[in-house]
Each structure stands twice: as structure tokens, then as C-alpha cells.
CSV table of C-alpha atoms in Angstrom, one decimal:
chain,number,residue,atom,x,y,z
A,1,UNK,CA,-4.8,6.5,22.5
A,2,UNK,CA,-4.9,10.1,22.8
A,3,UNK,CA,-7.0,10.3,25.6
A,4,UNK,CA,-5.1,7.8,27.7
A,5,UNK,CA,-1.5,7.6,26.3
A,6,UNK,CA,-0.1,9.5,29.1
A,7,UNK,CA,-0.9,6.7,31.3
A,8,UNK,CA,1.5,4.5,29.9
A,9,UNK,CA,4.2,7.3,30.1
A,10,UNK,CA,3.2,8.5,26.4
A,11,UNK,CA,3.2,12.1,25.0
A,12,UNK,CA,-0.2,12.9,23.5
A,13,UNK,CA,1.3,15.3,21.1
A,14,UNK,CA,3.7,12.8,19.7
A,15,UNK,CA,1.7,10.2,18.6
A,16,UNK,CA,3.0,8.2,15.4
A,17,UNK,CA,0.1,5.8,13.5
A,18,UNK,CA,1.7,3.0,11.2
A,19,UNK,CA,0.8,0.5,9.1
A,20,UNK,CA,1.5,-2.1,6.5
A,21,UNK,CA,-0.6,-3.3,3.4
A,22,UNK,CA,-4.1,-2.8,4.5
A,23,UNK,CA,-2.6,-1.1,7.8
A,24,UNK,CA,-1.3,1.5,5.1
A,25,UNK,CA,-4.4,1.9,3.5
A,26,UNK,CA,-5.9,2.5,6.9
A,27,UNK,CA,-2.8,5.1,8.0
A,28,UNK,CA,-3.8,6.9,4.6
A,29,UNK,CA,-7.2,7.1,5.3
A,30,UNK,CA,-6.8,8.8,8.9
A,31,UNK,CA,-4.6,11.3,7.0
A,32,UNK,CA,-7.9,11.9,4.7
A,33,UNK,CA,-10.6,11.7,7.3
A,34,UNK,CA,-11.7,15.2,9.2
A,35,UNK,CA,-12.5,13.0,12.1
A,36,UNK,CA,-8.9,11.9,12.8
A,37,UNK,CA,-7.8,15.6,12.5
A,38,UNK,CA,-5.4,16.5,15.2
A,39,UNK,CA,-5.0,12.7,16.8
A,40,UNK,CA,-1.5,12.0,15.6
A,41,UNK,CA,1.6,13.6,14.5
A,42,UNK,CA,3.3,11.2,12.4
A,43,UNK,CA,2.6,8.5,10.0
A,44,UNK,CA,4.3,5.6,8.4
A,45,UNK,CA,2.4,4.0,5.1
A,46,UNK,CA,4.2,0.5,4.0
A,47,UNK,CA,2.7,-0.2,1.0
A,48,UNK,CA,-0.5,1.3,0.1
A,49,UNK,CA,-2.8,4.1,0.3
A,50,UNK,CA,-6.6,5.1,-0.5
A,51,UNK,CA,-5.9,6.7,-3.6
A,52,UNK,CA,-7.3,4.5,-7.0
A,53,UNK,CA,-9.0,6.0,-10.2
A,54,UNK,CA,-9.3,9.3,-10.1
A,55,UNK,CA,-12.9,9.2,-11.9
A,56,UNK,CA,-14.7,6.0,-10.1
A,57,UNK,CA,-13.6,4.4,-6.6
A,58,UNK,CA,-13.3,1.0,-6.6
A,59,UNK,CA,-16.9,0.6,-4.4
A,60,UNK,CA,-19.4,2.8,-4.5
A,61,UNK,CA,-21.4,3.8,-1.5
A,62,UNK,CA,-24.5,1.9,-2.8
A,63,UNK,CA,-22.8,-0.8,-4.0
A,64,UNK,CA,-20.9,-1.3,-0.3
A,65,UNK,CA,-24.7,-1.2,1.1
A,66,UNK,CA,-25.9,-4.0,-1.5
A,67,UNK,CA,-23.0,-6.2,-0.2
A,68,UNK,CA,-23.6,-5.2,3.2
A,69,UNK,CA,-27.6,-6.3,2.6
A,70,UNK,CA,-26.5,-9.7,1.4
A,71,UNK,CA,-24.1,-10.3,4.0
A,72,UNK,CA,-27.2,-9.9,6.4
A,73,UNK,CA,-29.4,-12.0,4.4
A,74,UNK,CA,-26.9,-14.7,4.7
A,75,UNK,CA,-26.6,-14.3,8.4
A,76,UNK,CA,-30.3,-14.4,8.5
A,77,UNK,CA,-30.5,-11.0,9.7
A,78,UNK,CA,-33.8,-10.0,8.4
A,79,UNK,CA,-33.9,-6.6,6.5
A,80,UNK,CA,-37.3,-5.5,8.0
A,81,UNK,CA,-35.8,-5.8,11.3
A,82,UNK,CA,-32.9,-4.0,12.1
A,83,UNK,CA,-30.0,-5.8,10.2
A,84,UNK,CA,-27.6,-3.5,11.1
A,85,UNK,CA,-27.8,-4.2,15.0
A,86,UNK,CA,-28.3,-7.9,13.9
A,87,UNK,CA,-24.9,-7.8,12.2
A,88,UNK,CA,-23.1,-6.4,14.8
A,89,UNK,CA,-24.1,-9.3,17.3
A,90,UNK,CA,-22.5,-11.9,14.8
A,91,UNK,CA,-19.0,-13.3,16.4
A,92,UNK,CA,-16.3,-12.1,14.6
A,93,UNK,CA,-14.6,-15.3,13.8
A,94,UNK,CA,-17.6,-15.9,11.3
A,95,UNK,CA,-17.1,-12.6,9.8
A,96,UNK,CA,-13.4,-14.1,8.9
A,97,UNK,CA,-15.3,-17.1,7.5
A,98,UNK,CA,-17.6,-14.4,5.1
A,99,UNK,CA,-14.4,-12.6,3.9
A,100,UNK,CA,-13.7,-14.4,0.7
A,101,UNK,CA,-11.3,-11.6,-0.9
A,102,UNK,CA,-9.7,-7.8,-0.5
A,103,UNK,CA,-12.1,-5.1,0.6
A,104,UNK,CA,-12.0,-1.4,0.0
A,105,UNK,CA,-13.0,2.0,2.0
A,106,UNK,CA,-16.1,3.7,0.6
A,107,UNK,CA,-16.4,7.4,0.2
A,108,UNK,CA,-19.0,9.6,0.9
A,109,UNK,CA,-19.3,8.9,4.5
A,110,UNK,CA,-18.4,11.1,7.5
A,111,UNK,CA,-15.1,9.6,7.9
A,112,UNK,CA,-14.0,9.5,4.3
A,113,UNK,CA,-16.1,12.2,2.6
A,114,UNK,CA,-14.2,12.9,-0.4
A,115,UNK,CA,-11.7,11.0,-2.9
A,116,UNK,CA,-7.9,11.6,-2.0
A,117,UNK,CA,-7.6,13.4,-5.5
A,118,UNK,CA,-10.2,15.8,-4.3
A,119,UNK,CA,-9.1,15.8,-1.0
A,120,UNK,CA,-5.3,17.1,-2.2
A,121,UNK,CA,-6.8,19.7,-5.1
A,122,UNK,CA,-9.2,21.4,-1.9
A,123,UNK,CA,-6.7,21.4,1.0
A,124,UNK,CA,-8.9,19.1,2.8
A,125,UNK,CA,-6.8,16.6,4.8
A,126,UNK,CA,-4.6,16.4,7.6
A,127,UNK,CA,-1.9,18.4,6.5
A,128,UNK,CA,-0.1,18.9,10.0
A,129,UNK,CA,1.5,15.3,10.1
A,130,UNK,CA,5.2,14.2,8.7
A,131,UNK,CA,4.9,11.0,6.5
A,132,UNK,CA,7.4,8.0,5.9
A,133,UNK,CA,5.9,6.1,3.2
A,134,UNK,CA,7.1,3.3,0.5
A,135,UNK,CA,7.0,0.1,-1.3
A,136,UNK,CA,8.6,-3.2,-2.0
A,137,UNK,CA,10.3,-3.8,-5.7
A,138,UNK,CA,7.8,-6.5,-6.6
A,139,UNK,CA,4.7,-5.7,-4.8
A,140,UNK,CA,2.5,-7.2,-7.7
A,141,UNK,CA,3.8,-11.0,-7.6
A,142,UNK,CA,2.0,-12.1,-4.6
A,143,UNK,CA,-1.5,-11.4,-5.9
A,144,UNK,CA,-1.9,-12.7,-9.4
A,145,UNK,CA,-4.2,-15.4,-7.9
A,146,UNK,CA,-6.7,-13.2,-7.2
A,147,UNK,CA,-6.9,-12.4,-10.9
A,148,UNK,CA,-7.0,-16.0,-12.1
A,149,UNK,CA,-2.9,-16.0,-12.7
A,150,UNK,CA,-0.9,-18.7,-10.9
A,151,UNK,CA,2.5,-18.5,-9.9
A,152,UNK,CA,3.4,-21.6,-11.9
A,153,UNK,CA,2.2,-23.4,-15.3
A,154,UNK,CA,2.0,-22.8,-19.0
A,155,UNK,CA,1.0,-19.2,-18.5
A,156,UNK,CA,-0.3,-17.5,-22.0
A,157,UNK,CA,-0.4,-14.3,-23.3
A,158,UNK,CA,-4.2,-14.7,-23.5
A,159,UNK,CA,-4.0,-15.3,-19.7
A,160,UNK,CA,-2.4,-12.1,-19.0
A,161,UNK,CA,-5.1,-10.2,-21.2
A,162,UNK,CA,-7.8,-12.1,-19.2
A,163,UNK,CA,-6.3,-11.3,-15.9
A,164,UNK,CA,-5.4,-7.6,-17.0
A,165,UNK,CA,-9.6,-7.5,-17.8
A,166,UNK,CA,-10.2,-9.2,-14.2
A,167,UNK,CA,-8.1,-6.3,-12.6
A,168,UNK,CA,-10.2,-3.8,-14.8
A,169,UNK,CA,-13.5,-5.4,-13.3
A,170,UNK,CA,-12.6,-4.6,-9.9
A,171,UNK,CA,-10.4,-1.1,-10.1
A,172,UNK,CA,-12.3,0.0,-13.4
A,173,UNK,CA,-11.6,2.3,-16.1
A,174,UNK,CA,-8.2,1.3,-17.0
A,175,UNK,CA,-6.8,1.8,-20.4
A,176,UNK,CA,-6.2,-2.1,-21.1
A,177,UNK,CA,-4.5,-1.7,-24.9
A,178,UNK,CA,-2.0,1.3,-23.5
A,179,UNK,CA,-1.1,-0.8,-20.3
A,180,UNK,CA,-0.6,-4.2,-22.7
A,181,UNK,CA,1.7,-1.8,-24.8
A,182,UNK,CA,3.6,-0.6,-22.0
A,183,UNK,CA,4.0,-3.7,-19.9
A,184,UNK,CA,4.4,-6.3,-22.9
A,185,UNK,CA,6.9,-4.4,-24.9
A,186,UNK,CA,10.3,-6.3,-25.2
A,187,UNK,CA,8.6,-9.5,-23.5
A,188,UNK,CA,9.1,-12.5,-24.7
A,189,UNK,CA,5.5,-14.0,-25.1
A,190,UNK,CA,6.5,-17.5,-25.6
A,191,UNK,CA,7.8,-17.2,-22.1
A,192,UNK,CA,5.4,-18.0,-19.3
A,193,UNK,CA,7.9,-16.4,-16.5
A,194,UNK,CA,8.4,-13.4,-18.7
A,195,UNK,CA,4.5,-12.8,-19.2
A,196,UNK,CA,4.2,-13.6,-15.3
A,197,UNK,CA,6.3,-10.8,-14.4
A,198,UNK,CA,5.1,-8.4,-16.7
A,199,UNK,CA,1.3,-8.8,-15.2
A,200,UNK,CA,3.0,-8.7,-11.5
A,201,UNK,CA,4.6,-5.2,-12.6
A,202,UNK,CA,1.5,-3.6,-13.7
A,203,UNK,CA,-0.8,-5.4,-10.6
A,204,UNK,CA,2.2,-4.1,-8.2
A,205,UNK,CA,1.8,-0.6,-9.7
A,206,UNK,CA,-1.9,-0.6,-9.9
A,207,UNK,CA,-2.7,-1.9,-6.3
A,208,UNK,CA,0.3,-0.6,-4.3
A,209,UNK,CA,3.4,1.3,-5.8
A,210,UNK,CA,1.5,4.0,-7.6
A,211,UNK,CA,-1.2,4.6,-5.2
A,212,UNK,CA,1.2,5.1,-2.2
A,213,UNK,CA,3.6,6.8,-4.2
A,214,UNK,CA,1.3,9.5,-5.8
A,215,UNK,CA,-0.3,9.8,-2.0
A,216,UNK,CA,2.8,10.5,-0.6
A,217,UNK,CA,3.9,12.8,-3.5
A,218,UNK,CA,0.6,14.8,-3.6
A,219,UNK,CA,0.6,15.5,0.2
A,220,UNK,CA,4.6,16.6,-0.3
A,221,UNK,CA,3.7,19.2,-3.1
A,222,UNK,CA,0.7,20.2,-1.3
A,223,UNK,CA,2.5,20.9,2.1
A,224,UNK,CA,5.4,22.1,0.3
A,225,UNK,CA,8.4,22.6,3.4
A,226,UNK,CA,5.9,22.8,6.4
A,227,UNK,CA,6.1,18.8,7.2
A,228,UNK,CA,8.5,16.4,6.0
A,229,UNK,CA,7.7,13.4,3.6
A,230,UNK,CA,10.1,10.5,3.2
A,231,UNK,CA,9.9,7.8,0.7
A,232,UNK,CA,11.8,4.2,0.1
A,233,UNK,CA,11.9,1.2,-2.0
A,234,UNK,CA,12.8,-1.8,-0.1
A,235,UNK,CA,15.1,-4.0,-2.6
A,236,UNK,CA,16.2,-6.7,-0.2
A,237,UNK,CA,14.6,-9.6,1.2
A,238,UNK,CA,16.0,-12.5,3.5
A,239,UNK,CA,15.9,-15.9,2.6
A,240,UNK,CA,13.5,-17.1,5.6
A,241,UNK,CA,10.7,-14.5,4.7
A,242,UNK,CA,11.2,-15.5,1.0
A,243,UNK,CA,10.6,-19.2,2.0
A,244,UNK,CA,7.7,-18.8,4.2
A,245,UNK,CA,5.7,-16.8,1.4
A,246,UNK,CA,6.9,-18.9,-1.2
A,247,UNK,CA,8.8,-15.8,-2.7
A,248,UNK,CA,11.8,-17.9,-3.2
A,249,UNK,CA,10.0,-19.1,-6.7
A,250,UNK,CA,11.1,-17.8,-9.7
A,251,UNK,CA,9.9,-14.1,-10.9
A,252,UNK,CA,8.6,-13.5,-7.4
A,253,UNK,CA,11.3,-11.0,-7.1
A,254,UNK,CA,11.4,-8.5,-3.5
A,255,UNK,CA,7.5,-9.4,-2.4
A,256,UNK,CA,5.0,-7.2,-0.5
A,257,UNK,CA,5.7,-7.1,2.9
A,258,UNK,CA,9.1,-7.8,2.6
A,259,UNK,CA,10.6,-5.1,5.1
A,260,UNK,CA,7.7,-6.0,7.7
A,261,UNK,CA,9.7,-8.5,9.7
A,262,UNK,CA,12.7,-5.9,9.8
A,263,UNK,CA,10.7,-3.4,11.2
A,264,UNK,CA,9.3,-5.9,13.9
A,265,UNK,CA,12.5,-7.1,14.9
A,266,UNK,CA,11.9,-10.7,13.8
A,267,UNK,CA,15.5,-11.1,12.7
A,268,UNK,CA,17.0,-10.0,16.0
A,269,UNK,CA,15.2,-12.5,18.1
A,270,UNK,CA,15.1,-15.5,16.1
A,271,UNK,CA,17.7,-17.8,15.2
A,272,UNK,CA,16.7,-18.3,11.3
A,273,UNK,CA,18.0,-15.2,10.2
A,274,UNK,CA,21.6,-14.3,8.8
A,275,UNK,CA,24.1,-11.6,10.8
A,276,UNK,CA,23.4,-9.4,8.1
A,277,UNK,CA,19.3,-9.8,8.5
A,278,UNK,CA,19.7,-9.0,12.3
A,279,UNK,CA,22.0,-5.9,11.5
A,280,UNK,CA,19.2,-4.7,9.0
A,281,UNK,CA,16.6,-5.1,11.6
A,282,UNK,CA,18.6,-3.2,13.6
A,283,UNK,CA,19.0,-0.4,11.2
A,284,UNK,CA,15.5,-0.3,10.4
A,285,UNK,CA,13.9,-0.1,13.7
A,286,UNK,CA,16.3,3.0,14.4
A,287,UNK,CA,14.9,4.7,11.6
A,288,UNK,CA,11.4,4.2,12.0
A,289,UNK,CA,12.0,4.9,16.0
A,290,UNK,CA,14.1,8.2,15.2
A,291,UNK,CA,11.3,8.9,13.3
A,292,UNK,CA,8.7,8.9,15.8
A,293,UNK,CA,10.5,10.6,18.0
A,294,UNK,CA,12.3,13.1,16.2
A,295,UNK,CA,10.7,13.4,12.9
A,296,UNK,CA,13.7,12.2,10.8
A,297,UNK,CA,14.8,8.7,10.1
A,298,UNK,CA,18.2,9.0,9.2
A,299,UNK,CA,20.5,12.0,8.1
A,300,UNK,CA,21.2,10.5,4.7
A,301,UNK,CA,17.4,10.3,3.8
A,302,UNK,CA,16.5,12.7,1.3
A,303,UNK,CA,12.9,14.3,1.1
A,304,UNK,CA,10.8,12.6,-1.2
A,305,UNK,CA,10.2,16.0,-3.4
A,306,UNK,CA,12.7,18.7,-3.1
A,307,UNK,CA,13.9,21.2,-5.8
A,308,UNK,CA,11.6,19.5,-8.6
A,309,UNK,CA,13.2,16.2,-7.8
A,310,UNK,CA,12.0,13.1,-6.6
A,311,UNK,CA,14.5,11.0,-4.4
A,312,UNK,CA,13.5,7.3,-2.8
A,313,UNK,CA,15.8,6.0,-0.2
A,314,UNK,CA,17.1,2.5,-1.3
A,315,UNK,CA,16.2,0.1,1.6
A,316,UNK,CA,18.7,-2.3,1.2
A,317,UNK,CA,21.8,-3.5,4.0
A,318,UNK,CA,24.2,-2.8,1.2
A,319,UNK,CA,22.5,0.1,-1.0
A,320,UNK,CA,24.0,0.7,-4.3
A,321,UNK,CA,22.9,3.6,-4.8
A,322,UNK,CA,22.0,5.0,-1.6
A,323,UNK,CA,18.8,6.6,-3.4
A,324,UNK,CA,17.1,6.3,-6.4
A,325,UNK,CA,16.2,9.7,-8.6
A,326,UNK,CA,12.7,9.7,-10.1
A,327,UNK,CA,12.5,5.9,-10.3
A,328,UNK,CA,8.5,6.1,-11.6
A,329,UNK,CA,9.2,8.4,-14.2
A,330,UNK,CA,7.6,5.9,-17.0
A,331,UNK,CA,5.3,4.3,-14.6
A,332,UNK,CA,3.4,6.1,-12.0
A,333,UNK,CA,4.3,9.5,-13.3
A,334,UNK,CA,4.3,7.8,-17.1
A,335,UNK,CA,1.8,5.5,-18.2
A,336,UNK,CA,-0.4,5.8,-14.6
A,337,UNK,CA,-0.6,9.4,-14.2
A,338,UNK,CA,-3.7,10.1,-16.1
A,339,UNK,CA,-5.7,7.0,-14.2
A,340,UNK,CA,-4.9,8.6,-10.7
A,341,UNK,CA,-4.4,12.4,-11.3
């Protein structure tokens, strides 16, 4: 893009990269990668960052090579020949069939030599960018099934404990007792819905909310006032999106991806949305493009970290309040702090 954007009327020194979910993970990886230095000026991270347990990454380099070799066997690529070259010749559609679950970036490579935590500690990241980052209120509600928890049915406390153990098998080093104590406090343990909501909160904080927030916070505290960091929490979801994604079911809340349709102007071009949805989409698009052009999304959007206070924009067409102060004190800055930092 940097080499060719001038041919499309673009400015090579004003490039903004942005992504949602796995795309947001990718954006965070570019912020960390020495190979991406100087290639972009601003970044938008919508729900996701490459920041996991401080002591153990999700998948190690050796584990990922074993997975790759198993994939090579499944595709009849012999280990004795150039199996990597063989894999590169496989049709992309075949890879789509092979992928059964979420995959994660691998550390110890040229692209990502060290963890996010170490990169921030040693100032070995691309600090010369401005950032918008943010999350949805109920990030985890879509992902329970990955860990064996269905969105309906007679969920029991034992089911929740098994789901937490399954999450630990993927993300490693969870303090299960502490997390159960925190997320199940004041929860009616005879209510399947209340139990599912509790696990959804835990999972959302583990997978998306705390990694995104802590990444943005560590970046902001590292660069101080040299670059701008803005953070949002989206607290509104269109009925159209809710119906299409089954997020209109009890307990789902404001789901992962809720802001994406507003960012891309879906309500403006489709008849399936309300007038409020259309107006909100226009506001969001203005914020995102203002940030790309000027580095400031909105004059009423405070920086994430200023005067030792955390301020988070309430992304809602009728925000009450306009922003939240220290909204993650008990979670990301509390029960999860030692896990991530």
C-alpha cells in the first residue's frame, strides 16, 4: 500500500490500518512487528489484540510446527520432500475446510519476535502511531459453544466449571479458583441463564476485552503524550444485526462485532434499519474517517489515559453517560491484571 497508494490519489504518509476481531489482532501484530515499522501512521483495533498470558503464549513455535506438519500429512505432503512448498500449492478453499477453530499468532518469528508485554517493557514496538481501540459490552456471548457451552438449555454449575477448564486448556495458566469466585459471586447458581451470562463475562474479558484494553493502555502509558490513544465501548446494537447473529436471544447482550455494520455504513444503504441506526452509522463513519484524516475522531472523545484516569467513550446513539471512568477497574485492572501483566 505504501509503495502504490499515490497511484490512487492517496498519501503514503497518512495510512491508517484497521481491523475487527481477528483483523484487530492483525493490527496489533503490525504495531508490535519490527517488519511493519514506518508503514502506517494510525491504527484502529475493533475488539482484539495479540496480548495473552504474560508467562505462556496460546501456542508455542514448536507446537505450531507440529500442527503444520500434521496438516501437511493430511494434505498428502510428505515430510521427506519440501512439505512447506507443497502446502503453498494447496487451493485456499481446501485450507478453509481444514480450519476447525480459532488460530493464534506465533511468537519467536521474524514478524513477532517477542510478546506484547516484553515489547512494551523494552519499548520495542512501533510507537509512532495514533490508535483507536475498543470493545463491545458482551464480547464473550458468541463464543461459549467453542468451549462446550450451548446458548440455550439446562446449563448447570458443573457445565460452567468444565467450560472454564476448556478455556484454560487453550489460554493456559488461569487461576480457576479466583475466577470462579469473582465471576460467580452473587450469581443464582440454579439459573441456567445467569450461569451462561457469568461465563460469557469471563470469556469476553479473557479473549477480547482485557487484551484489547490492556494493549491500548500499555501503549498509551509507554508513549505518554507523544501520540493519541482513544478507547470506546459500544453499548448499542441494531435489531437487524441482533436477529441475523442470534444476539436477540436472552443473555446475549451487545455482541462481538456489533459496531462493524455501523463502521461500514450498512444501515445507510439498506432498508432493514431504523432511522436511529442510519444516523448512528453516519456518526461512526465520520469519527473513523476523521481519525484517519486528522488523528482525532471527535472533539468530545477524551484520551484513554490522561491525568492517571482511564476514560472510555460510550459508543451509543444516545450515550448516557458520554464516557465511562475506570470501567475495567475490577476486571482487567483487577482480577485479570496479574494474568496479563
